[in-house]
Amino acid sequence: MPTTTSIKHNIQQTRQRIATAERKYGRKPGSVELLAVSKAQPVTSILAALEQQQYHFGENYLQEALNKIDALQGHPIVWHYIGAIQSNKTRPIAEQFDWVHSVCSLKIAKRLSVQRPATHPDLNICIQLNVSAEESKSGATLAELPTLATEIAALPHIKLRGLMAIPQKAENLDQQRAIFHAVQQAQQRLIDAGHPLDTLSLGMSADLEAAVAEGSTMVRIGTAIFGPRKTP
Ligand SMILES: *Cc1c(COP(=O)(O)O)cnc(C)c1O
């Protein structure tokens, strides 16, 4: 189990990695948000991160996430859902999260739109892109993206903010960058088509630098902050 001291140290190091990459690749300082991925980590670890003014947290497993959201009520946390979405489980996501990075279909987006309470601010949405178009991976394909984005952007109570991708492990920085570049290009085509997108959710512990180099605005970092995960 990670200690409060190690989490403090790891957050400082991760912020340093982001700042260094921003400088190295000509990005504006502070333009890359750190999303701490707390899946399969205890509430005590989230509290330790909060002490370091870390407020954005990402979760993958719905029931575990709902328990934590409940336990941490009153803390100024921005909750991001980044896991697979079953269509019969969209309601608690629509009601309890601020962001959803893993929207893969119009069907899911419509459910989130209908189920988002009108009293809440719009739910922030990223479309998950399957860059390699593998059968086994979830995400929209490049081919279906333009139509999907237009349809999702028209829905009430949700706001399309950008794209998210989880590439397969690459061998080196250049390969990582090539995949992220394809996502950034897809995002740019949507912007050129008139979508006011401002979020590119790219980069994890192992490929943060490549993601910042290619325009990521939000890196999703788990292991580098909280250490290895226990199986949920
Ligand atoms: C687990 C997970 C992360 C964090 O991965 P690390 O390698 O631990 O940094 C980021 N994004 C998604 C979608 C994840 O499932």
Tab-separated table of C-alpha atoms in Angstrom, residues 131-219:
chain	number	residue	atom	x	y	z
A	131	VAL	CA	-6.858	4.282	-33.361
A	132	SER	CA	-5.695	0.872	-34.432
A	133	ALA	CA	-9.262	-0.288	-35.313
A	134	GLU	CA	-8.664	-3.626	-33.626
A	135	GLU	CA	-11.722	-5.812	-33.205
A	136	SER	CA	-10.889	-6.467	-29.560
A	137	LYS	CA	-10.510	-2.845	-28.480
A	138	SER	CA	-13.370	-0.533	-27.693
A	139	GLY	CA	-13.706	2.891	-29.201
A	140	ALA	CA	-15.115	4.586	-32.264
A	141	THR	CA	-13.258	4.096	-35.542
A	142	LEU	CA	-11.745	6.994	-37.471
A	143	ALA	CA	-14.288	6.348	-40.215
A	144	GLU	CA	-17.333	6.744	-37.981
A	145	LEU	CA	-15.923	9.646	-35.947
A	146	PRO	CA	-17.168	12.678	-37.958
A	147	THR	CA	-20.822	11.577	-37.947
A	148	LEU	CA	-20.680	10.362	-34.361
A	149	ALA	CA	-19.198	13.662	-33.156
A	150	THR	CA	-21.896	15.680	-34.937
A	151	GLU	CA	-24.680	13.538	-33.481
A	152	ILE	CA	-23.257	13.624	-29.945
A	153	ALA	CA	-22.588	17.375	-30.066
A	154	ALA	CA	-26.288	17.965	-30.776
A	155	LEU	CA	-27.494	16.208	-27.589
A	156	PRO	CA	-28.663	18.267	-24.592
A	157	HIS	CA	-27.156	18.084	-21.079
A	158	ILE	CA	-23.814	16.778	-22.344
A	159	LYS	CA	-20.916	18.706	-23.838
A	160	LEU	CA	-18.493	17.183	-26.314
A	161	ARG	CA	-15.012	18.272	-25.168
A	162	GLY	CA	-12.689	16.108	-27.277
A	163	LEU	CA	-11.145	12.705	-27.833
A	164	MET	CA	-9.587	10.002	-25.673
A	165	ALA	CA	-7.471	7.034	-26.753
A	166	ILE	CA	-5.656	4.147	-25.112
A	167	PRO	CA	-3.051	2.962	-27.608
A	168	GLN	CA	-1.424	-0.435	-27.425
A	169	LYS	CA	2.001	-0.470	-25.832
A	170	ALA	CA	4.556	0.911	-28.265
A	171	GLU	CA	8.261	0.131	-28.409
A	172	ASN	CA	9.637	3.631	-28.173
A	173	LEU	CA	8.874	7.342	-28.057
A	174	ASP	CA	8.581	7.702	-31.842
A	175	GLN	CA	6.025	4.903	-32.103
A	176	GLN	CA	4.067	6.301	-29.165
A	177	ARG	CA	4.099	9.724	-30.789
A	178	ALA	CA	2.940	8.408	-34.167
A	179	ILE	CA	-0.214	6.928	-32.618
A	180	PHE	CA	-0.966	10.010	-30.522
A	181	HIS	CA	-0.360	12.164	-33.592
A	182	ALA	CA	-3.113	10.319	-35.450
A	183	VAL	CA	-5.526	11.123	-32.603
A	184	GLN	CA	-4.477	14.766	-32.550
A	185	GLN	CA	-5.030	14.962	-36.326
A	186	ALA	CA	-8.511	13.481	-35.950
A	187	GLN	CA	-9.257	16.076	-33.265
A	188	GLN	CA	-7.992	18.868	-35.537
A	189	ARG	CA	-10.267	17.708	-38.374
A	190	LEU	CA	-13.249	17.919	-36.011
A	191	ILE	CA	-12.183	21.414	-34.917
A	192	ASP	CA	-11.829	22.426	-38.573
A	193	ALA	CA	-15.362	21.122	-39.132
A	194	GLY	CA	-16.605	23.535	-36.459
A	195	HIS	CA	-16.577	21.538	-33.218
A	196	PRO	CA	-15.250	23.718	-30.360
A	197	LEU	CA	-13.097	20.975	-28.785
A	198	ASP	CA	-10.532	21.769	-26.078
A	199	THR	CA	-9.608	18.402	-24.550
A	200	LEU	CA	-7.287	15.688	-25.763
A	201	SER	CA	-7.189	12.905	-23.150
A	202	LEU	CA	-3.957	11.116	-24.009
A	203	GLY	CA	-1.061	9.646	-22.072
A	204	MET	CA	-0.608	7.282	-19.123
A	205	SER	CA	2.312	6.570	-16.784
A	206	ALA	CA	4.454	4.985	-19.495
A	207	ASP	CA	3.832	7.430	-22.364
A	208	LEU	CA	3.130	10.803	-20.746
A	209	GLU	CA	5.983	12.565	-22.600
A	210	ALA	CA	4.890	11.343	-26.046
A	211	ALA	CA	1.334	12.464	-25.304
A	212	VAL	CA	2.409	15.965	-24.223
A	213	ALA	CA	4.577	16.199	-27.344
A	214	GLU	CA	1.497	15.497	-29.495
A	215	GLY	CA	-0.863	17.952	-27.865
A	216	SER	CA	-2.466	16.103	-24.960
A	217	THR	CA	-4.330	18.418	-22.590
A	218	MET	CA	-5.069	15.755	-19.967
A	219	VAL	CA	-2.802	12.882	-18.959
